[in-house]
Amino acid sequence: MPAARSLWSRLHLRERIRDRDTAVYGVLLIVALVWPMATIFATGDTFLTSQAAHAGTWVLLAVGLNVVVGFAGLLDLGYAAFFAIGAYSYALFASFQLASSPLHHAYHLPFWLMLFVGMFVAAAFGAILGFPTLRLRGDYLAIVTLGFGEIVPQLFLNLDQWTGGINAIGSIDQPSLPAWITGPWAGANDIAIVRDFNFSFDPVAYYVLIVILIIGAVILVNNLHRSRLGRAWMAIREDEVAAAAMGINTVTTKLLAFAIGASFSGFAGAYYGASFGLVSPDSFLFVVSVTVLVMVVLGGMGNIAGVIIGAIAIYFLLNSVLSSLPANLQSLSNAIGLGWLNNSNGAWPGLSELAQRLQFLLYGLILVLMMLLRPQGIFPSRIREQELKHAVATEEETVVEQAHAS
Amino acid sequence: MSEAPADRDSILELTELTKRFGGLLAVDSVSLQIKRGEVFALIGPNGAGKTTLFNSVTGMFRPTSGRVVFDGRVITGSKPHEVARLGIARTFQNIRLFDFMTAVDNVKVGRHVRMKAKVWDSLFKLPRERHEEERVTEEAMELLRFVGIARFANHYARNLPYGQQRRLEIARALATEPKLLLLDEPAAGFTPQEKVELMELVRKILTRGITVFLIEHDMKLVMGISERIVVLDHGEKIAEGPPEEVRKDRRVIEAYLGKSA
Ligand SMILES: Nc1ncnc2c1ncn2[C@@H]1O[C@H](COP(=O)(O)OP(=O)(O)O)[C@@H](O)[C@H]1O
Ligand SMILES: [Mg+2]
């Protein structure tokens, strides 16, 4: 026992675990490593791995939007537009699409290049959009990004000569690598190195890729957070006038947040284009922007670990809990002898049909409940926690003052 | 920003500076000259236009007319961050700290303008960025010690006692390495003892080679420390000179001392 204790203290585990974010990162990392093995072993197929890879796209988006909303305090309601720009950048230059365009030539640029091109194109659009708007007051940015988010998918829809419009862009190239490890999870008998590996929708390969991308993104964003730039963002969020008086150029600093956020979205877009293999204008509607925003706010604005948890939670809620609710309710009612509830009857549409219709109402209710119960988010940043406590305290003070005054 | 025919001795020169809010002349054609290394005090009753004058110098307001020359450059109409970069730092009459940042981080924000790290350095935590961060943390701690609040380094700014918040604001301003420091009623709400201590701090700041431009309500306090005083009333300069003279000026007594007496 004493030996164990000294080891324990030597590793400073207690301090590290007490640091909540480190603990969250640790747990996330372990789950991420074990997930494919565990789920493939348990279910015998890669469905849950591919679901997780999908959720990873959203995590990447949320981590990026957190820079804009959480760090710099800018409300971006058109974040999906940059996602679309990244996805279309890759889809156009890594498929046969441009052969039927006025260019009459198909490009097949490598995924690894386009990942960064998508990022830079999105960042450039972010800068172009942000530059005139960020000089104005905060509320304008929300409106302008909202408009931008509406226009971009519309453009991709209407420029059908180039983008195929409603027909979407399909058979997008798959990334390839000079070497890869294969194993039982991919249908092979042994663990072995394969040469000239092509992703060809291999869920495990995409899963590994997105986990690496997320880890990279989290490290970079964390670095930014604790840097000269991160402090400047925080200062602007706290008091723009004082920040400017300290020599911070508030316009370019905000612009950087906006462009960096956009670049993450473009990056995620290129990944999405490849992993989904199909890019269509209706994948980037307003609801996507709002969903990412909900992930950020619900997870704990400003806190990266919280935002990751928020993204996973919302993804799970939308794509698993709510989408399987009708079927689950149906089998549940059958199982407990209330099967008649499933038959439609006059105004009664049947239980599962009702659940189907009410999905988004339920979603909304859950969001409202969560914000009421935990306004600071699941794992808020300490600053945010303090701010909200302070806001409540001042409110109470004013109430008391008013009570005294009257 | 063009070069102005400079008087080498003067760090700040205002020429007929005017700021009008609609029908209100908050600062009315004020001219003054501040010499390097002095404590220059601006006094006057509430609403006289003192803060507005500071705001017009630091670029928070664009002056309606007139000229501001700082360190040989015309800076009229420059942006606040440009003014700070050139070497004017300020504190605010109603404290404006970054409430939910720690004291040491507040001061580090002040270092921002003298730091070199670019986005790439920060993104990848390059060695020179790390070294700069370490150095800046040290410098920030040093400034907290200088103003005497090092023990609050890791407290949120809003949790500091009122007097220490004022000191933190001064430390943050000093972090920008100013040549000229504007203090807007830094002793407001202080006990007499605290006021004396603050004036000690102002003297210490002077020894760092920084010129101090001070707004202060308490005339007695100013008398002990400034070589020259300007009195503002209704936006107009009504007197200027050494404290002993200003104190005897009839218009000053009427406008300012008269009210409190
Ligand atoms: N932003 C503003 N808009 C309109 N009027 C202002 C503004 N700032 C100050 N004033 C007015 O200018 C006058 C001078 O104010 P101020 O400079 O704060 O005085 P002091 O600092 O000497 O007490 C006051 O009458 C005040 O109401
Ligand atoms: Mg004032």
XYZ file of C-alpha atoms and ligand atoms in Angstrom:
695
model
C 0.000 0.000 0.000
C 2.673 2.580 0.877
C 4.538 1.618 -2.283
C 1.423 2.150 -4.350
C 0.819 5.470 -2.695
C 4.305 6.729 -3.357
C 4.026 5.702 -6.986
C 0.694 7.471 -7.118
C 2.145 10.649 -5.729
C 5.251 10.363 -7.823
C 3.145 10.421 -10.959
C 1.325 13.480 -9.618
C -1.788 11.716 -10.703
C -3.887 13.351 -8.101
C -3.057 16.833 -9.322
C -3.557 15.818 -12.885
C -6.908 14.246 -12.233
C -7.913 17.262 -10.262
C -7.275 19.238 -13.406
C -10.617 18.431 -14.910
C -9.781 19.183 -18.518
C -6.741 16.951 -18.493
C -8.903 14.163 -17.121
C -11.511 14.730 -19.841
C -8.819 14.648 -22.531
C -7.402 11.459 -21.038
C -10.751 9.700 -21.005
C -11.553 10.880 -24.532
C -8.228 9.635 -25.813
C -8.639 6.215 -24.243
C -12.184 5.874 -25.562
C -11.015 6.988 -29.008
C -8.282 4.344 -29.023
C -10.454 1.519 -27.755
C -13.601 2.392 -29.692
C -12.986 0.637 -33.043
C -11.595 -2.525 -31.463
C -14.310 -2.706 -28.837
C -17.223 -2.014 -31.166
C -15.970 -4.279 -33.949
C -15.418 -7.035 -31.429
C -18.844 -6.505 -29.877
C -20.961 -6.039 -32.987
C -18.910 -7.822 -35.623
C -19.118 -4.933 -38.070
C -17.682 -1.441 -38.546
C -20.967 0.475 -38.396
C -20.214 2.128 -35.061
C -16.703 3.000 -36.199
C -18.036 4.782 -39.253
C -20.611 6.558 -37.073
C -17.799 7.743 -34.826
C -15.803 8.945 -37.824
C -18.873 10.932 -38.857
C -19.248 12.395 -35.393
C -15.581 13.350 -35.675
C -16.396 15.719 -38.545
C -18.724 17.565 -36.202
C -16.141 17.606 -33.441
C -13.696 19.237 -35.836
C -16.323 21.821 -36.805
C -17.169 22.565 -33.193
C -13.522 22.942 -32.180
C -13.098 25.457 -35.013
C -16.252 27.440 -34.289
C -15.189 27.603 -30.655
C -12.275 29.805 -31.711
C -14.731 32.310 -33.184
C -17.547 32.138 -30.652
C -15.831 30.927 -27.495
C -12.473 32.672 -27.665
C -13.189 35.878 -29.539
C -16.871 36.192 -28.648
C -18.026 36.661 -32.256
C -21.374 35.224 -33.271
C -20.995 33.359 -36.567
C -24.326 32.052 -37.859
C -23.035 30.956 -41.259
C -20.301 28.569 -40.278
C -21.645 25.855 -42.603
C -20.797 28.068 -45.587
C -17.080 27.553 -44.984
C -17.717 23.840 -44.527
C -19.394 23.876 -47.953
C -16.517 25.799 -49.482
C -14.030 23.222 -48.201
C -16.152 20.304 -49.357
C -16.737 21.747 -52.827
C -13.076 22.712 -53.216
C -12.170 19.082 -52.769
C -15.118 17.660 -54.713
C -14.497 19.854 -57.760
C -10.800 19.110 -58.015
C -10.917 15.435 -57.083
C -13.689 14.022 -59.262
C -14.896 13.945 -62.879
C -17.159 16.917 -62.236
C -15.113 19.562 -64.065
C -15.017 17.401 -67.211
C -18.635 18.313 -67.818
C -18.077 21.944 -66.886
C -17.029 24.687 -69.312
C -13.448 23.690 -68.464
C -13.884 20.241 -70.059
C -11.111 18.857 -67.973
C -11.295 16.734 -64.846
C -8.747 17.270 -62.116
C -7.686 14.663 -59.628
C -5.586 16.517 -57.127
C -4.436 14.549 -54.085
C -6.564 14.652 -50.964
C -3.667 15.620 -48.705
C -3.039 18.716 -50.767
C -6.711 19.611 -51.021
C -7.144 19.308 -47.270
C -4.922 22.374 -46.966
C -6.281 24.080 -50.067
C -9.810 23.750 -48.649
C -8.524 25.244 -45.452
C -6.900 28.228 -47.142
C -9.800 28.912 -49.487
C -12.220 28.910 -46.565
C -9.913 31.157 -44.541
C -9.663 33.546 -47.487
C -13.446 33.735 -47.759
C -13.601 34.264 -44.013
C -11.206 37.180 -44.300
C -13.059 38.691 -47.268
C -16.347 38.452 -45.414
C -14.958 39.526 -42.063
C -12.941 42.515 -43.133
C -15.806 44.888 -43.917
C -18.108 43.509 -41.206
C -15.829 43.222 -38.199
C -15.380 46.989 -38.082
C -19.074 47.228 -37.360
C -20.755 46.274 -34.129
C -21.124 42.631 -33.110
C -24.733 42.203 -34.142
C -23.930 43.015 -37.765
C -21.561 40.095 -37.966
C -24.336 37.721 -36.934
C -26.619 39.056 -39.671
C -23.945 39.098 -42.362
C -22.803 35.551 -41.590
C -26.417 34.444 -41.552
C -26.818 35.860 -45.058
C -23.544 34.353 -46.217
C -24.643 30.968 -44.892
C -27.809 31.219 -46.975
C -26.099 32.441 -50.134
C -23.275 29.903 -50.387
C -25.330 26.695 -50.690
C -27.672 28.600 -53.001
C -24.722 29.482 -55.214
C -23.515 25.892 -55.321
C -27.051 24.902 -56.252
C -27.441 27.471 -59.019
C -23.973 27.283 -60.552
C -25.004 23.878 -61.835
C -22.803 24.147 -64.911
C -19.889 23.809 -62.531
C -21.232 22.025 -59.500
C -23.956 19.851 -60.976
C -26.442 21.762 -58.799
C -29.092 19.565 -57.271
C -27.502 16.451 -58.804
C -24.589 16.869 -56.403
C -21.023 15.779 -57.040
C -20.455 12.059 -56.646
C -17.647 9.526 -57.023
C -15.194 11.802 -55.304
C -11.625 10.480 -55.178
C -10.568 8.595 -52.117
C -7.383 9.494 -50.291
C -4.454 7.145 -50.728
C -1.307 6.493 -48.760
C 1.955 4.756 -49.668
C 1.493 2.287 -46.811
C -1.141 1.238 -44.284
C -1.732 -1.411 -41.655
C -4.487 -3.886 -42.312
C -5.955 -6.476 -39.996
C -8.994 -8.532 -39.055
C -11.090 -5.358 -38.753
C -10.708 -4.779 -42.489
C -11.509 -8.390 -43.394
C -7.870 -9.515 -43.621
C -6.707 -12.562 -41.721
C -3.578 -11.122 -40.163
C -2.220 -7.786 -39.212
C -0.011 -6.751 -42.106
C 1.405 -3.772 -43.927
C -0.218 -3.024 -47.267
C 1.454 -0.900 -49.892
C -0.291 1.753 -51.995
C -3.302 1.846 -49.754
C -6.484 3.495 -50.966
C -9.055 4.551 -48.390
C -12.002 3.438 -50.585
C -14.528 4.129 -47.835
C -12.690 1.995 -45.297
C -14.375 3.123 -42.047
C -11.402 2.259 -39.876
C -9.011 4.231 -42.061
C -11.338 7.251 -41.975
C -11.748 6.866 -38.261
C -7.988 6.860 -37.726
C -7.649 9.880 -39.991
C -10.287 11.964 -38.232
C -8.909 11.099 -34.796
C -5.477 12.285 -35.918
C -6.969 15.453 -37.436
C -8.883 16.185 -34.241
C -5.850 15.618 -32.031
C -3.843 17.955 -34.258
C -6.601 20.570 -34.226
C -6.984 20.412 -30.457
C -3.241 20.820 -29.916
C -3.101 23.830 -32.254
C -6.186 25.488 -30.791
C -4.893 24.896 -27.271
C -1.608 26.519 -28.221
C -3.469 29.509 -29.627
C -5.606 29.780 -26.542
C -2.573 30.181 -24.300
C -0.680 32.631 -26.449
C -0.364 36.306 -27.195
C -3.222 36.005 -29.676
C -5.426 33.989 -27.323
C -5.011 36.607 -24.615
C -5.856 39.351 -27.078
C -9.086 37.554 -28.025
C -9.999 37.180 -24.384
C -9.216 40.838 -23.723
C -11.424 41.956 -26.621
C -14.228 39.759 -25.360
C -13.896 41.261 -21.891
C -13.527 44.930 -22.807
C -12.905 46.057 -26.345
C -12.149 49.663 -25.416
C -9.514 48.708 -22.851
C -8.035 46.161 -25.260
C -7.612 48.832 -27.910
C -6.052 51.176 -25.374
C -3.492 48.439 -24.657
C -2.427 48.541 -28.293
C -4.449 45.623 -29.621
C -5.716 46.160 -33.135
C -9.188 44.865 -32.469
C -10.232 44.606 -36.121
C -7.335 42.434 -37.305
C -7.392 40.372 -34.117
C -11.057 39.559 -34.590
C -10.445 38.942 -38.258
C -7.815 36.362 -37.357
C -10.280 34.527 -35.116
C -12.844 34.558 -37.879
C -10.443 33.337 -40.560
C -8.876 30.660 -38.353
C -12.347 29.408 -37.458
C -13.293 29.357 -41.133
C -10.142 27.428 -42.002
C -11.115 24.623 -39.616
C -14.488 24.478 -41.281
C -12.858 24.268 -44.729
C -10.540 21.556 -43.496
C -13.468 19.576 -42.111
C -15.278 20.121 -45.411
C -12.536 18.440 -47.439
C -12.563 15.481 -45.053
C -16.327 15.310 -45.303
C -16.237 15.365 -49.114
C -13.865 12.406 -49.183
C -15.430 10.328 -46.428
C -18.979 10.801 -47.673
C -18.008 10.578 -51.347
C -20.865 12.894 -52.271
C -21.227 16.630 -51.902
C -24.617 18.222 -52.348
C -25.829 21.771 -51.665
C -28.445 20.647 -49.166
C -25.821 19.254 -46.775
C -24.782 22.755 -45.783
C -27.998 24.486 -44.824
C -28.609 26.808 -41.894
C -29.407 23.877 -39.628
C -25.773 22.741 -39.890
C -24.505 26.123 -38.656
C -26.993 26.096 -35.822
C -26.145 22.539 -34.832
C -22.446 23.352 -34.562
C -23.279 26.462 -32.555
C -25.435 24.375 -30.211
C -22.535 21.951 -29.772
C -20.229 24.799 -28.796
C -22.636 26.495 -26.418
C -23.910 23.305 -24.854
C -20.467 21.815 -24.441
C -19.122 24.861 -22.653
C -18.164 27.870 -24.689
C -14.449 28.597 -24.718
C -13.438 25.260 -23.246
C -12.090 22.887 -25.860
C -12.631 19.667 -23.887
C -16.206 20.721 -23.171
C -16.873 21.572 -26.798
C -15.704 18.100 -27.887
C -18.042 16.479 -25.367
C -20.848 18.781 -26.527
C -20.312 17.823 -30.155
C -20.348 14.106 -29.374
C -23.404 14.459 -27.140
C -25.432 16.394 -29.713
C -24.374 14.068 -32.516
C -25.433 11.080 -30.454
C -28.703 12.749 -29.518
C -29.588 13.660 -33.102
C -28.339 10.596 -34.926
C -29.014 7.878 -32.443
C -31.396 8.707 -29.641
C -33.895 10.766 -31.622
C -33.628 8.973 -34.945
C -34.175 5.555 -33.427
C -36.841 6.787 -31.032
C -39.863 5.860 -33.199
C -38.659 2.292 -33.719
C -37.666 1.917 -30.094
C -40.999 3.240 -28.855
C -42.806 0.853 -31.175
C -40.977 -2.201 -29.923
C -41.222 -1.027 -26.339
C -44.980 -0.602 -26.509
C -45.299 -3.986 -28.204
C -43.189 -5.566 -25.508
C -45.235 -4.211 -22.601
C -48.556 -5.073 -24.210
C -49.516 -1.631 -25.413
C -49.091 -2.534 -29.061
C -52.441 -0.968 -29.937
C -50.811 2.426 -29.408
C -48.988 1.892 -32.653
C -52.111 1.706 -34.774
C -53.209 4.945 -36.254
C -56.744 5.778 -35.372
C -58.543 8.946 -36.422
C -56.508 11.858 -35.179
C -54.018 9.519 -33.448
C -51.197 8.840 -35.909
C -49.752 5.918 -33.976
C -47.013 6.131 -31.406
C -43.990 5.733 -33.646
C -45.396 8.078 -36.270
C -46.027 10.638 -33.541
C -42.464 10.288 -32.256
C -41.261 10.726 -35.814
C -43.176 13.968 -36.143
C -42.169 15.280 -32.760
C -38.447 14.528 -33.083
C -37.379 18.129 -33.450
C -39.775 19.364 -30.845
C -38.153 16.903 -28.454
C -34.726 18.072 -29.569
C -35.700 21.648 -28.839
C -37.125 20.706 -25.457
C -33.950 18.859 -24.512
C -31.851 21.876 -25.500
C -34.022 24.261 -23.503
C -33.904 21.961 -20.487
C -30.149 21.615 -20.664
C -29.622 25.346 -20.926
C -31.908 25.891 -17.945
C -30.226 23.228 -15.851
C -26.676 23.981 -16.890
C -26.402 27.367 -18.605
C -22.611 27.280 -18.525
C -22.536 24.129 -20.652
C -21.398 20.622 -19.812
C -17.752 21.491 -19.176
C -17.502 25.265 -19.222
C -14.287 27.204 -19.253
C -13.562 28.568 -15.796
C -13.927 32.098 -17.080
C -17.356 31.421 -18.475
C -18.419 29.796 -15.219
C -17.310 32.864 -13.284
C -18.977 35.247 -15.713
C -22.319 33.515 -15.351
C -22.066 33.359 -11.562
C -21.229 37.049 -11.599
C -24.151 37.844 -13.901
C -26.550 36.020 -11.595
C -25.086 37.731 -8.532
C -25.393 41.210 -10.055
C -28.928 40.457 -11.060
C -29.738 39.466 -7.515
C -28.039 42.601 -6.227
C -30.122 44.809 -8.507
C -33.254 43.014 -7.436
C -32.335 43.649 -3.807
C -31.494 47.275 -4.547
C -34.769 47.778 -6.347
C -36.598 46.182 -3.467
C -34.918 48.608 -1.093
C -35.618 51.545 -3.345
C -39.321 50.895 -3.587
C 1.590 60.755 -39.316
C 3.970 63.466 -40.331
C 6.882 64.974 -38.497
C 6.100 68.182 -36.750
C 8.593 70.925 -36.052
C 9.438 69.648 -32.635
C 10.380 71.190 -29.439
C 12.756 68.433 -28.252
C 11.824 69.098 -24.654
C 8.110 68.549 -25.020
C 6.610 65.078 -25.151
C 3.017 66.137 -25.722
C 1.767 69.301 -27.305
C -1.886 70.134 -27.790
C -2.795 73.011 -30.050
C -6.296 74.436 -29.815
C -7.711 70.994 -29.229
C -11.493 71.024 -29.438
C -14.064 68.294 -28.921
C -17.703 69.030 -29.463
C -20.643 66.750 -28.627
C -23.571 68.207 -30.542
C -24.091 71.587 -28.925
C -21.733 70.891 -26.047
C -18.138 72.076 -26.232
C -16.592 69.478 -23.940
C -13.050 70.597 -24.730
C -12.791 74.147 -25.976
C -9.641 75.092 -27.851
C -7.181 73.880 -25.242
C -3.455 74.310 -25.835
C -0.804 72.915 -23.554
C 2.673 71.512 -23.561
C 4.062 68.741 -21.382
C 7.799 68.444 -20.837
C 9.661 65.169 -20.715
C 10.031 63.745 -17.241
C 7.577 65.972 -15.395
C 4.319 65.297 -13.626
C 1.751 67.431 -15.339
C -1.597 67.717 -13.618
C -4.985 68.500 -15.073
C -7.610 69.572 -12.594
C -11.076 70.980 -12.774
C -14.593 70.359 -11.475
C -16.702 67.426 -12.580
C -17.793 67.692 -16.191
C -15.020 70.129 -17.012
C -13.890 67.968 -19.929
C -10.780 66.353 -18.445
C -11.631 62.781 -19.415
C -12.760 63.948 -22.832
C -9.368 65.562 -23.304
C -7.679 62.242 -22.470
C -9.961 60.428 -24.865
C -9.148 62.892 -27.624
C -5.419 62.425 -27.075
C -5.565 58.620 -27.020
C -7.671 58.316 -30.169
C -10.853 57.132 -28.510
C -12.517 60.286 -29.786
C -11.572 62.059 -32.963
C -11.010 65.706 -32.024
C -13.379 68.137 -33.696
C -10.426 70.393 -34.436
C -6.960 71.128 -33.220
C -3.732 69.189 -33.212
C -2.063 66.601 -31.018
C 1.698 66.193 -31.302
C 3.324 63.370 -29.399
C 7.068 62.906 -29.308
C 7.497 64.945 -32.474
C 4.717 63.279 -34.451
C 1.264 64.549 -35.295
C -1.114 61.893 -33.948
C -4.403 63.750 -34.292
C -7.102 61.228 -35.219
C -4.886 58.149 -34.841
C -6.530 54.928 -33.662
C -6.206 53.971 -29.979
C -3.975 50.966 -30.721
C -1.671 53.120 -32.844
C -1.399 55.676 -30.085
C -0.568 52.940 -27.576
C 2.080 51.523 -29.881
C 3.688 54.946 -30.184
C 4.015 55.123 -26.434
C 0.995 56.626 -24.685
C -0.644 54.423 -22.070
C -3.615 55.252 -19.923
C -5.828 54.199 -17.071
C -9.550 54.814 -16.864
C -11.553 56.882 -14.425
C -14.024 54.034 -14.019
C -11.680 51.053 -13.834
C -11.680 48.964 -17.010
C -9.804 45.779 -16.249
C -10.286 42.439 -17.955
C -12.403 41.198 -15.075
C -12.266 37.503 -15.732
C -8.587 37.318 -16.474
C -6.010 36.961 -13.730
C -3.995 39.961 -12.599
C -0.867 38.634 -14.263
C -2.740 37.984 -17.519
C -4.093 41.526 -17.423
C -0.535 42.811 -17.336
C 0.500 40.373 -20.054
C -2.184 41.874 -22.301
C -0.386 45.153 -21.726
C 2.813 43.534 -23.049
C 0.953 42.506 -26.231
C 2.031 45.493 -28.232
C 5.731 44.898 -27.467
C 5.582 41.159 -28.200
C 6.659 39.602 -31.463
C 4.930 36.199 -31.606
C 2.980 35.720 -34.844
C 0.120 33.318 -35.415
C 2.477 30.603 -36.663
C 4.731 30.883 -33.638
C 1.737 30.488 -31.349
C 0.037 27.719 -33.343
C 3.113 25.510 -33.210
C 4.512 26.823 -29.916
C 7.879 27.442 -31.492
C 10.788 27.822 -29.057
C 11.067 31.557 -29.509
C 7.356 31.930 -28.715
C 7.795 29.849 -25.570
C 10.765 31.925 -24.490
C 8.898 35.125 -25.145
C 5.949 33.864 -23.062
C 8.273 32.966 -20.200
C 9.997 36.313 -20.381
C 6.707 38.215 -20.518
C 5.348 36.324 -17.517
C 8.481 37.330 -15.616
C 8.125 40.952 -16.714
C 4.466 40.962 -15.730
C 5.307 39.613 -12.286
C 7.992 42.244 -11.957
C 5.451 44.974 -12.719
C 2.999 43.526 -10.211
C 5.773 43.697 -7.618
C 6.549 47.244 -8.726
C 3.010 48.428 -7.987
C 2.887 46.221 -4.882
C 0.232 43.625 -5.722
C 2.328 40.552 -6.592
C 0.415 38.424 -4.109
C -2.740 38.871 -6.208
C -1.053 37.625 -9.389
C -3.336 34.648 -9.886
C -6.581 36.229 -8.754
C -9.232 37.279 -11.207
C -8.994 41.035 -11.640
C -12.547 41.531 -10.436
C -11.784 39.789 -7.145
C -9.052 42.279 -6.232
C -9.839 44.946 -3.619
C -10.720 48.287 -5.161
C -7.408 49.991 -4.434
C -5.431 47.094 -5.866
C -7.534 47.193 -9.016
C -6.383 50.782 -9.549
C -2.806 49.633 -9.094
C -3.320 46.737 -11.466
C -4.562 49.163 -14.106
C -1.365 51.157 -13.677
C 0.770 48.003 -13.959
C -1.092 47.020 -17.126
C -0.508 50.479 -18.608
C 3.193 50.380 -17.675
C 3.486 47.021 -19.421
C 3.037 48.766 -22.770
C 6.341 50.587 -22.114
C 4.894 54.054 -22.444
C 6.837 57.252 -22.725
C 3.789 59.098 -21.444
C 1.346 57.723 -18.888
C -2.113 59.235 -18.573
C -3.759 58.611 -15.203
C -7.443 59.504 -14.973
C -8.252 60.157 -11.297
C -6.123 57.265 -10.048
C -6.783 58.140 -6.414
C -10.549 58.479 -6.676
C -12.222 56.883 -3.686
C -8.955 56.478 -1.787
C -8.383 57.206 1.878
C -5.831 59.968 2.598
C -3.268 57.310 3.504
C -3.855 55.428 0.243
C -3.551 58.688 -1.657
C -0.147 59.353 -0.170
C 0.945 55.824 -1.117
C -0.287 56.315 -4.640
C 1.701 59.511 -5.018
C 4.733 57.534 -3.875
C 4.044 55.161 -6.741
C 3.769 58.053 -9.186
C 7.221 59.238 -8.058
C 8.597 55.748 -8.614
C 7.126 55.747 -12.109
C 8.897 59.026 -12.840
C 12.233 57.470 -11.973
C 11.667 54.999 -14.792
C 11.862 57.921 -17.176
C 8.136 58.048 -17.847
C 6.310 61.352 -18.065
C 3.053 61.434 -16.119
C -0.057 63.322 -17.153
C -2.429 63.179 -14.228
C -6.062 64.058 -13.763
C -6.851 64.525 -10.130
C -9.757 65.942 -8.255
C -7.892 66.588 -5.011
C -6.002 69.849 -5.526
C -3.876 69.477 -2.400
C -2.622 66.113 -3.522
C -1.568 67.468 -6.889
C 0.211 70.417 -5.344
C 2.755 68.171 -3.713
C 3.802 66.375 -6.829
C 3.371 68.404 -10.021
C 5.566 71.153 -11.241
C 2.800 72.511 -13.435
C -0.971 72.447 -13.389
C -3.620 73.221 -15.928
C -7.132 73.989 -14.766
C -10.081 73.218 -16.973
C -13.593 74.562 -16.524
C -16.464 74.076 -18.954
C -13.936 72.742 -21.456
C -11.808 75.866 -21.306
C -8.339 76.259 -19.936
C -8.716 78.885 -17.234
C -5.295 78.756 -15.626
C -1.852 77.279 -16.034
C 1.332 77.432 -14.025
C 3.101 76.239 -10.900
C 0.737 75.063 -8.138
C 1.362 78.028 -5.829
C 0.326 80.482 -8.536
C -2.650 78.523 -9.769
C -3.981 78.172 -6.291
C -4.152 81.956 -5.936
C -5.787 82.531 -9.323
C -9.133 84.234 -8.936
C -10.886 82.275 -11.696
C -9.648 78.997 -10.273
C -10.901 79.848 -6.832
C -14.277 80.748 -8.276
C -14.608 77.790 -10.599
C -13.068 75.079 -8.596
C -11.840 75.750 -5.114
C -14.715 78.066 -4.485
C -17.193 75.241 -4.855
C -15.523 72.867 -2.477
C -14.693 75.573 0.055
N -19.388 60.369 -25.273
C -19.974 61.535 -24.905
N -21.062 61.962 -25.548
C -21.674 63.100 -25.187
N -21.245 63.890 -24.200
C -20.167 63.510 -23.504
C -19.477 62.311 -23.815
N -18.424 62.193 -22.963
C -18.471 63.252 -22.153
N -19.511 64.065 -22.472
C -19.829 65.328 -21.832
O -18.700 66.143 -21.889
C -18.561 66.905 -20.687
C -17.203 66.653 -20.096
O -17.179 65.341 -19.545
P -15.859 64.694 -18.969
O -14.784 64.854 -19.941
O -16.192 63.319 -18.551
O -15.600 65.590 -17.675
P -14.603 65.344 -16.478
O -13.766 64.155 -16.787
O -13.825 66.607 -16.394
O -15.432 65.140 -15.262
C -19.696 66.494 -19.774
O -20.702 67.453 -19.873
C -20.143 65.175 -20.352
O -21.505 64.992 -20.139
Mg -13.554 62.439 -15.791
